[in-house]
Coordinates of C-alpha atoms and ligand atoms in Angstrom, one line a residue:
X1 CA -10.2 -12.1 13.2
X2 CA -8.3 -11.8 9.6
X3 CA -4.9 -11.8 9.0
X4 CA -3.4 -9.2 7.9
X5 CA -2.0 -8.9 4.8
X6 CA 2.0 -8.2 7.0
X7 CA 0.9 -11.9 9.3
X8 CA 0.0 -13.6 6.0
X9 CA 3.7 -12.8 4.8
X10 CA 5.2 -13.7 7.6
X11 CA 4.0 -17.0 7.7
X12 CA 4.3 -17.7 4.3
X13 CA 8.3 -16.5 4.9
X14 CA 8.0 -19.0 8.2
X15 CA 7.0 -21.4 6.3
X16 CA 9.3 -21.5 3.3
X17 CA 11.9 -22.2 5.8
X18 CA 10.3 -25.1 7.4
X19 CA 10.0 -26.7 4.0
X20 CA 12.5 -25.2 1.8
X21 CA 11.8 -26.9 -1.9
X22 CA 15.4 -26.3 -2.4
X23 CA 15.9 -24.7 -5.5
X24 CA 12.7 -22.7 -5.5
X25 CA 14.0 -20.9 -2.5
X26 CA 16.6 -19.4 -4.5
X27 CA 14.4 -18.4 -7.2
X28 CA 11.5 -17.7 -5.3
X29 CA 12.0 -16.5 -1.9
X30 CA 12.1 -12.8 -1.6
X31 CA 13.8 -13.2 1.5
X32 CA 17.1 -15.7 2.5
X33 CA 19.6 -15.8 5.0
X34 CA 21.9 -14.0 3.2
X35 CA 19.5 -11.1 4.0
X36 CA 20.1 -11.1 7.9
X37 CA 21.0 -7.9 9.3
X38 CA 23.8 -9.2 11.5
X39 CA 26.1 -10.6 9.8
X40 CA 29.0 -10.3 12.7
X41 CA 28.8 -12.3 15.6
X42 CA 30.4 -11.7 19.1
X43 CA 34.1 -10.9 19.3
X44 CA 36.4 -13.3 19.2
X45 CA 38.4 -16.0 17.2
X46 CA 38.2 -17.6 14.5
X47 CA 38.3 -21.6 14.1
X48 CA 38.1 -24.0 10.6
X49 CA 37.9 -27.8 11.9
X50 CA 39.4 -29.6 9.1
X51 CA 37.4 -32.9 8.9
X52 CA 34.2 -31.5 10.3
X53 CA 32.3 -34.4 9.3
X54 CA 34.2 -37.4 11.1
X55 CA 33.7 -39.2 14.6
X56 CA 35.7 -37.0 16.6
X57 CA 35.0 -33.8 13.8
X58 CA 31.1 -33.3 14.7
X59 CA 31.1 -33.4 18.6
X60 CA 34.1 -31.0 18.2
X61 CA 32.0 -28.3 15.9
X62 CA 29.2 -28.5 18.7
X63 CA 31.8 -28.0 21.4
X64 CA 33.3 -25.6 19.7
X65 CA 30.1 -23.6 18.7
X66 CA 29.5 -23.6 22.2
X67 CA 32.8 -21.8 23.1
X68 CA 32.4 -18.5 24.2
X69 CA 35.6 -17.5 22.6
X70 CA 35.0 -18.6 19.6
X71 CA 33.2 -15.8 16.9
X72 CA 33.1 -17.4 13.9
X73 CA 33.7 -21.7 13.1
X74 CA 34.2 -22.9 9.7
X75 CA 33.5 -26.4 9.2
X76 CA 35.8 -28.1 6.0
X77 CA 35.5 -31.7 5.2
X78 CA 35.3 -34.0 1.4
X79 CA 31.9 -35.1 2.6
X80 CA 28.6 -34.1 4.6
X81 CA 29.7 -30.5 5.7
X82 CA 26.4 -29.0 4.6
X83 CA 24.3 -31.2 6.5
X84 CA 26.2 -31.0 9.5
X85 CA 26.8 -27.4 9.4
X86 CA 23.2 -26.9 9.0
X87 CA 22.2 -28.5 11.7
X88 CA 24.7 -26.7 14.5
X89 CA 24.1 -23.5 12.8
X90 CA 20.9 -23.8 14.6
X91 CA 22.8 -23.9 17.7
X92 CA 21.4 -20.4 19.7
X93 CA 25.1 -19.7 20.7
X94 CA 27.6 -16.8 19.8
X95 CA 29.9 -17.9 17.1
X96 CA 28.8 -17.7 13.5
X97 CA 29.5 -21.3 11.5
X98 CA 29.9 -22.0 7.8
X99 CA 30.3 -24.9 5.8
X100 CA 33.0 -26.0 3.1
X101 CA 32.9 -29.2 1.0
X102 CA 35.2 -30.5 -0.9
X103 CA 39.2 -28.9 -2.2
X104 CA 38.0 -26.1 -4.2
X105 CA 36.5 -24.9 -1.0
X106 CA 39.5 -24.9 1.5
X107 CA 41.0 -22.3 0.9
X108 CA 38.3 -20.1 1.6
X109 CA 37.7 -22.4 4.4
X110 CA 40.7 -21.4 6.0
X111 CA 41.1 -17.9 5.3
X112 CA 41.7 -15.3 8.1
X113 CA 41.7 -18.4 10.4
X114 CA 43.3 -17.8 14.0
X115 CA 43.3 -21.5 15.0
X116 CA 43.2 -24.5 12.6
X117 CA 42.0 -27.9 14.5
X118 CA 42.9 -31.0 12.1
X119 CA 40.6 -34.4 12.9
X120 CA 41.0 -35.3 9.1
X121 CA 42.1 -38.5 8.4
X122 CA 41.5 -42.5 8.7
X123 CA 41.0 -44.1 12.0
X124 CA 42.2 -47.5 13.5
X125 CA 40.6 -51.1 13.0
X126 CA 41.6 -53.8 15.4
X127 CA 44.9 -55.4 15.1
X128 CA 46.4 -51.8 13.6
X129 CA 48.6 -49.7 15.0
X130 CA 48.5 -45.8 14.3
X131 CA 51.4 -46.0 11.9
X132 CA 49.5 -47.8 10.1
X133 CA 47.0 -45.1 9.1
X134 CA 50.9 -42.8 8.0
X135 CA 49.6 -43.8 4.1
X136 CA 46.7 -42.0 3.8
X137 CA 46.9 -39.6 6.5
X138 CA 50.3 -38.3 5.4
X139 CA 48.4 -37.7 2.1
X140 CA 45.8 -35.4 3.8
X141 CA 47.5 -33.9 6.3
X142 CA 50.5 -32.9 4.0
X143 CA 47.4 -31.4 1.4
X144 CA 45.6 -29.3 4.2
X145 CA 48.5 -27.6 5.6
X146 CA 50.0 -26.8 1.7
X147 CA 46.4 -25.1 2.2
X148 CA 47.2 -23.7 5.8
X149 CA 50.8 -22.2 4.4
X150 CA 48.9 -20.5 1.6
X151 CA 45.8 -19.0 3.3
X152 CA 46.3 -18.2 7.0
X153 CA 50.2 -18.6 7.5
X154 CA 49.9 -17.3 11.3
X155 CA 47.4 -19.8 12.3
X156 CA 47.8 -21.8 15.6
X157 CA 47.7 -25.7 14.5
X158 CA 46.0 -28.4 16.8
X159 CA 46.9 -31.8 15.2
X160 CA 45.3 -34.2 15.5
X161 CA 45.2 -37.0 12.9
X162 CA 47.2 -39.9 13.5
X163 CA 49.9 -41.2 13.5
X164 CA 50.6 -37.7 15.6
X165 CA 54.5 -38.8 15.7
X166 CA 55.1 -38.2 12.3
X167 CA 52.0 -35.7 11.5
X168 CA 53.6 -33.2 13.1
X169 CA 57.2 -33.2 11.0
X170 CA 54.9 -33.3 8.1
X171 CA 53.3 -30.2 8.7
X172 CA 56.6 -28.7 10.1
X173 CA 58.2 -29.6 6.5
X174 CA 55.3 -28.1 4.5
X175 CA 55.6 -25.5 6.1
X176 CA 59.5 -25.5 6.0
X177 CA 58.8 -25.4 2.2
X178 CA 56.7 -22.6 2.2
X179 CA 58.6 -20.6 4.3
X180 CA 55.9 -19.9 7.0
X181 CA 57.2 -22.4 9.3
X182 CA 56.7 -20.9 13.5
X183 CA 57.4 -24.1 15.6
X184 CA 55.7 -22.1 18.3
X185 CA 52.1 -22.3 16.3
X186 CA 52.1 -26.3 15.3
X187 CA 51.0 -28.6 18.2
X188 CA 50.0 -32.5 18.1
X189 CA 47.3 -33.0 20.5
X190 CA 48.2 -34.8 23.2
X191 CA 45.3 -34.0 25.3
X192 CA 43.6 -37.6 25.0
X193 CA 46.7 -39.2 26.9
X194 CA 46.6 -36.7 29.7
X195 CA 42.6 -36.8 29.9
X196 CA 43.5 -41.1 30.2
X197 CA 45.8 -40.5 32.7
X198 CA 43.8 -38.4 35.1
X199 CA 40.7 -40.7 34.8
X200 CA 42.7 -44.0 35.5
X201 CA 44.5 -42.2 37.9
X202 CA 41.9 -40.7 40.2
X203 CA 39.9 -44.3 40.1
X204 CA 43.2 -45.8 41.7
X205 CA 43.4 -43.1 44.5
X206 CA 39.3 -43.1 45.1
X207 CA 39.5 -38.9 44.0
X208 CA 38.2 -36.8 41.6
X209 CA 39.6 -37.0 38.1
X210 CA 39.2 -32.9 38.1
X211 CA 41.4 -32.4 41.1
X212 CA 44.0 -35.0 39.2
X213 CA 46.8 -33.7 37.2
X214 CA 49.6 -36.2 35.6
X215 CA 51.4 -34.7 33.0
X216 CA 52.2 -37.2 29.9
X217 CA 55.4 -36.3 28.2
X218 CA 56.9 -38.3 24.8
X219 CA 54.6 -38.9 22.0
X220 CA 51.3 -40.2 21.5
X221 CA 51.5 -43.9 20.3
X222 CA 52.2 -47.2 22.3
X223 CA 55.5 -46.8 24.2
X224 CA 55.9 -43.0 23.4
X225 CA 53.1 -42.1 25.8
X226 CA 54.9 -41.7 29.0
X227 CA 53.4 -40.8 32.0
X228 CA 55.2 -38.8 35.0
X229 CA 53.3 -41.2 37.5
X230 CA 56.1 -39.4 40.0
X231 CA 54.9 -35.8 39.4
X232 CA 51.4 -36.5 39.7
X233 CA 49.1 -33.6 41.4
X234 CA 48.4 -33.6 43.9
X235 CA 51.2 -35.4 45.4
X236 CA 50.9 -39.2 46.4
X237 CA 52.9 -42.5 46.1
X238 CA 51.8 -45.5 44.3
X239 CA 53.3 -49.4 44.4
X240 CA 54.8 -50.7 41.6
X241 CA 51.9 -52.7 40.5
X242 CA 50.2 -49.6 40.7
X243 CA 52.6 -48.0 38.1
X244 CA 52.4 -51.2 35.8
X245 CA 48.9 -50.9 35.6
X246 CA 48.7 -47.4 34.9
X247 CA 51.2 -47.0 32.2
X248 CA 49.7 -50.1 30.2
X249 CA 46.4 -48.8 30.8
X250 CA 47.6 -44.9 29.3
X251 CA 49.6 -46.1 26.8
X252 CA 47.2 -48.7 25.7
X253 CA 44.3 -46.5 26.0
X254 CA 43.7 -45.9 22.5
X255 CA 43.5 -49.5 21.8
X256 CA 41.4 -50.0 24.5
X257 CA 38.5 -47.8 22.8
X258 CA 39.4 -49.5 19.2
X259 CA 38.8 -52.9 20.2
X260 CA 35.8 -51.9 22.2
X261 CA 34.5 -50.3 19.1
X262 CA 35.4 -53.8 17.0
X263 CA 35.6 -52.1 13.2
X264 CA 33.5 -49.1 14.1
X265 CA 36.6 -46.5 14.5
X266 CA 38.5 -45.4 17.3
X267 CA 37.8 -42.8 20.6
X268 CA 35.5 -39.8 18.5
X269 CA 33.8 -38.6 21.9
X270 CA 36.4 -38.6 24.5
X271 CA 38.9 -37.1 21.4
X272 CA 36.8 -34.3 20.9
X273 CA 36.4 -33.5 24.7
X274 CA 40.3 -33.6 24.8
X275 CA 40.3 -31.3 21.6
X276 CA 37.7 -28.9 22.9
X277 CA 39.9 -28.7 26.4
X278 CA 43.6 -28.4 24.6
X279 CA 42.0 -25.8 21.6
X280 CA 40.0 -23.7 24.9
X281 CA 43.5 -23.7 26.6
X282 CA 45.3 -22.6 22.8
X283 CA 42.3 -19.4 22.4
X284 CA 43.2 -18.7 26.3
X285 CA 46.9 -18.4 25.5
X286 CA 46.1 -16.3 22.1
X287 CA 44.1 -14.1 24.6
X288 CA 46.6 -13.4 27.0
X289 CA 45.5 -15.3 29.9
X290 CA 48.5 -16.0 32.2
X291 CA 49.7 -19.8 33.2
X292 CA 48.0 -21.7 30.1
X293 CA 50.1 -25.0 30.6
X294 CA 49.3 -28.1 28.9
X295 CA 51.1 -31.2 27.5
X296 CA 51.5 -31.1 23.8
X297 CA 53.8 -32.5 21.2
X298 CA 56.1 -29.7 19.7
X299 CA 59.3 -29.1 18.4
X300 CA 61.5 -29.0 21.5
X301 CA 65.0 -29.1 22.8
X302 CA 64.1 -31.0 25.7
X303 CA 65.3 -34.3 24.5
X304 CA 67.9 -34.9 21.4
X305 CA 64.7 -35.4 19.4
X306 CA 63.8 -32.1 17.5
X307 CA 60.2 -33.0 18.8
X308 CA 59.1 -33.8 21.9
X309 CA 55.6 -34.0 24.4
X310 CA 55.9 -31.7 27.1
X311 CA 54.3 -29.6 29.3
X312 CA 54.0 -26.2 27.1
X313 CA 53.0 -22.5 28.3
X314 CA 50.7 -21.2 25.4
X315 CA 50.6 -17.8 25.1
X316 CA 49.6 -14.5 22.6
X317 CA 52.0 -16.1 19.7
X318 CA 51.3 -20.1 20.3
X319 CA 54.0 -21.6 22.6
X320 CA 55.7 -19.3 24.8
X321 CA 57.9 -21.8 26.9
X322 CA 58.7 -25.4 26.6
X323 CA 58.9 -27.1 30.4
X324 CA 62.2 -29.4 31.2
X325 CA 60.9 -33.0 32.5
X326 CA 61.6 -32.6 35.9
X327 CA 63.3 -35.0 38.1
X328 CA 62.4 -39.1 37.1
X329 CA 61.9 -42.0 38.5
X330 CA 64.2 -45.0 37.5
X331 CA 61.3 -46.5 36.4
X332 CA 60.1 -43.3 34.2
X333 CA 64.4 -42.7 33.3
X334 CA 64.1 -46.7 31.4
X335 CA 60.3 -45.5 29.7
X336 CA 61.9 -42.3 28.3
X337 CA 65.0 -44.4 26.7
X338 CA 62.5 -46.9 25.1
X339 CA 60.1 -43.8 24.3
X340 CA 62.6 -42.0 22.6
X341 CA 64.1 -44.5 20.6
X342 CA 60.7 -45.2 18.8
X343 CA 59.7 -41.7 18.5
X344 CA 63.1 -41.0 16.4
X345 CA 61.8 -43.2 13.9
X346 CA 58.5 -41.9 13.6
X347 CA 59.3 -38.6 13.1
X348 CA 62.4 -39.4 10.7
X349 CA 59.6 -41.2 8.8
X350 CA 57.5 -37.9 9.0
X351 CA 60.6 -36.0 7.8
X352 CA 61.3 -37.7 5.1
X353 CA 58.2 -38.2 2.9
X354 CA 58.3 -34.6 2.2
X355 CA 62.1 -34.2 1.7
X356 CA 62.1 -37.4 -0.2
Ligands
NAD401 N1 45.5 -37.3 18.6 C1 44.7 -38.1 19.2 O1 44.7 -38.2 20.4 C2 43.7 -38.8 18.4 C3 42.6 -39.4 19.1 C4 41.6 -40.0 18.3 C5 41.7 -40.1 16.9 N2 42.8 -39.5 16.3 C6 42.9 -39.6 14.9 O2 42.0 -38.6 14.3 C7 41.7 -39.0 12.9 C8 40.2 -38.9 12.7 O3 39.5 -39.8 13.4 P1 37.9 -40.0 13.3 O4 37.5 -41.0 14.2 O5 37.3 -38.6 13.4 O6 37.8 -40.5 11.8 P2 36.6 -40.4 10.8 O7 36.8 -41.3 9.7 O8 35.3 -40.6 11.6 O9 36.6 -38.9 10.3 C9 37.6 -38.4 9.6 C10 37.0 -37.3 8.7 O10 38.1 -36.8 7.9 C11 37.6 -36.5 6.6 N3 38.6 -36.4 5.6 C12 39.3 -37.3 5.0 N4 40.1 -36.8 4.1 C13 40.0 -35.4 4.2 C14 40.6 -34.3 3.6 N5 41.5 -34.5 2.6 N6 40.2 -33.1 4.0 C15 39.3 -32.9 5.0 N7 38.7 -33.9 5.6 C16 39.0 -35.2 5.2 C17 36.6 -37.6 6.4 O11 35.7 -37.3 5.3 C18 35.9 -37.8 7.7 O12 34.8 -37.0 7.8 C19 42.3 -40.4 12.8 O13 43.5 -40.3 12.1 C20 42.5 -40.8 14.2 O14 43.5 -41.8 14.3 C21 43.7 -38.9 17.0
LMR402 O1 44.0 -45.1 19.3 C1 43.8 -44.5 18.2 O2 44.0 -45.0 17.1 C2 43.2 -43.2 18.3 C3 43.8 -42.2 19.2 O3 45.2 -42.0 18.9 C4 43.6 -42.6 20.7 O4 44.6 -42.5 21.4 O5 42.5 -42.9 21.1

């Protein structure tokens, strides 16, 4: 049988997609994407990953994609946003993604956004620590939320580019500046450090990592990261070279994944699990949903320090309610000293290179 004159189109439309001679589908092709009737997408919110491209920034776009909450994803980085928003465009679930490359693209990147995730930035090599990456990453961070301020001023911020310590009083003094500064919508992910903790955990006690809950209070470098080993859930009792173990092991967990990775980076896969969990639990909260707890590093009056890692609520407007630590150990009550006293440094650091 012939085709018909409607199949031969059709195909020749199929086609043109399979093999798009690039510019000659603009010039040619009666018929682009642009033309597609629905434009929406499902209800929802709307998400820009800043630094799309990286280790930890593709797994999180196809995470994210796959979020039911999400409606529309915009992917920004300075390099490879259009192959890699190409490809999880393809991606048969609800939200709608675009692409931005490059600075004169952010700030329609981040326009309209209702959560901003951060993974911009350099990682670790062997032998550094994450305050060494506070050069360049201050740089970029300090740039993208001068972008933030501008364009979408009641955005919930997940940051995560390190060092997280003194990321966070960055963005909290950019935003200072601009005079759009809510400490209840900027939050350093923490995630990684409680996701640690529960797998190390539950291998010690023979369980289920999902039935483990240890919260991880401080900051999120080296001696910062302190875990509540007393308040784990559910309840249970470890020896003291239980506790040794497990605080090196969380606190060290970071390096653990660098030196594995000898040159190649540092943790992209398990980081963007912990991302997709702590920006699911941030959308949740926006929402409404009742009891959205998580650890996160915010400003906070729990310690002297004017920010802190602590359990959070998260609710319609960011964080609703910051938790007190709870009763210590002696052994936790000596960690939290040490914690503290580095922290204050790191964030003084943060502090200053915008006020300098
Ligand atoms: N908070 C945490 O628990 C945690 C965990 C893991 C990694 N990190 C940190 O996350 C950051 C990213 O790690 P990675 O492994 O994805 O690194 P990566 O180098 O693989 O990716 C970083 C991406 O950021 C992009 N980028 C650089 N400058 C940018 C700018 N000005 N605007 C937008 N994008 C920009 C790069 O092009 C790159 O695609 C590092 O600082 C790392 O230390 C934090
Ligand atoms: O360790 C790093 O440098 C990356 C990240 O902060 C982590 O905890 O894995």
């Amino acid at each position: 049988m012939q085709p018909t004159l409607e199949a031969n189109q059709r195909i020749a439309r199929i086609s043109a997609h399979l093999h798009p001679p690039k510019l000659q589908m603009e010039a040619n092709s009666s018929w682009s994407q642009a033309n597609c009737r629905a434009k929406g997408g499902a209800p929802g919110f709307k998400v820009a990953i800043l630094g799309a491209a990286g280790g930890i920034g593709q797994p999180l776009s196809l995470l994210m994609k796959m979020n039911p909450l999400v409606s529309v994803l915009h992917l920004y980085d300075v390099v490879n946003t259009p192959g890699v928003t190409a490809d999880i465009s393809h991606m048969d679930t609800g939200a709608v993604v675009r692409g931005f490359l490059g600075a004169p693209q952010l700030e329609d990147a981040l326009t309209g956004m209702d959560l901003v995730i951060i993974p911009a930035g350099v990682p670790r090599k062997p032998g550094m620590t994450r305050d060494d990456l506070f050069n360049i990453n201050a740089g970029i961070v300090k740039t993208l939320c001068e972008g933030i301020a501008k364009c979408c001023p009641r955005a919930v911020i997940n940051l995560i580019s390190n060092p997280v310590n003194s990321t966070v009083p960055i963005a909290a003094e950019v935003f200072k500046k601009a005079g759009t500064y809510d400490p209840k919508r900027l939050l350093g992910v923490t995630m990684l450090d409680v996701v640690r903790a529960n797998t190390f955990v539950a291998e010690v006690l023979g369980v289920d990592p999902r039935d483990v809950d240890v919260p991880v209070v401080g900051g999120h470098a080296g001696v910062t990261i302190l875990p509540l080993l007393s308040q784990v859930k559910p309840a249970c009792s470890f020896t003291s070279e239980e506790i040794n173990y497990l605080t090196d092991r969380i606190q060290n967990g970071g390096t653990e994944v660098v030196e594995a990775k000898a040159g190649a980076g540092s943790a992209t896969l398990s980081m963007a699990y912990a991302a997709v969990k702590f920006a699911d639990a941030c959308l949740r909260g926006l929402r409404g949903d009742a009891a959205v707890v998580e650890c996160a590093f915010v400003a906070s009056q729990v310690t002297e320090l004017p920010f802190f890692a602590s359990k959070v609520k998260i609710g319609r407007n960011g964080v609703d309610e910051i938790y007190p630590l709870g009763p210590l150990s002696e052994y936790e009550r000596v960690g939290l000293e040490k914690a503290k006293k580095e922290l204050a440094v790191s964030i003084q650091k943060g502090i200053s290179f915008i006020r300098k």
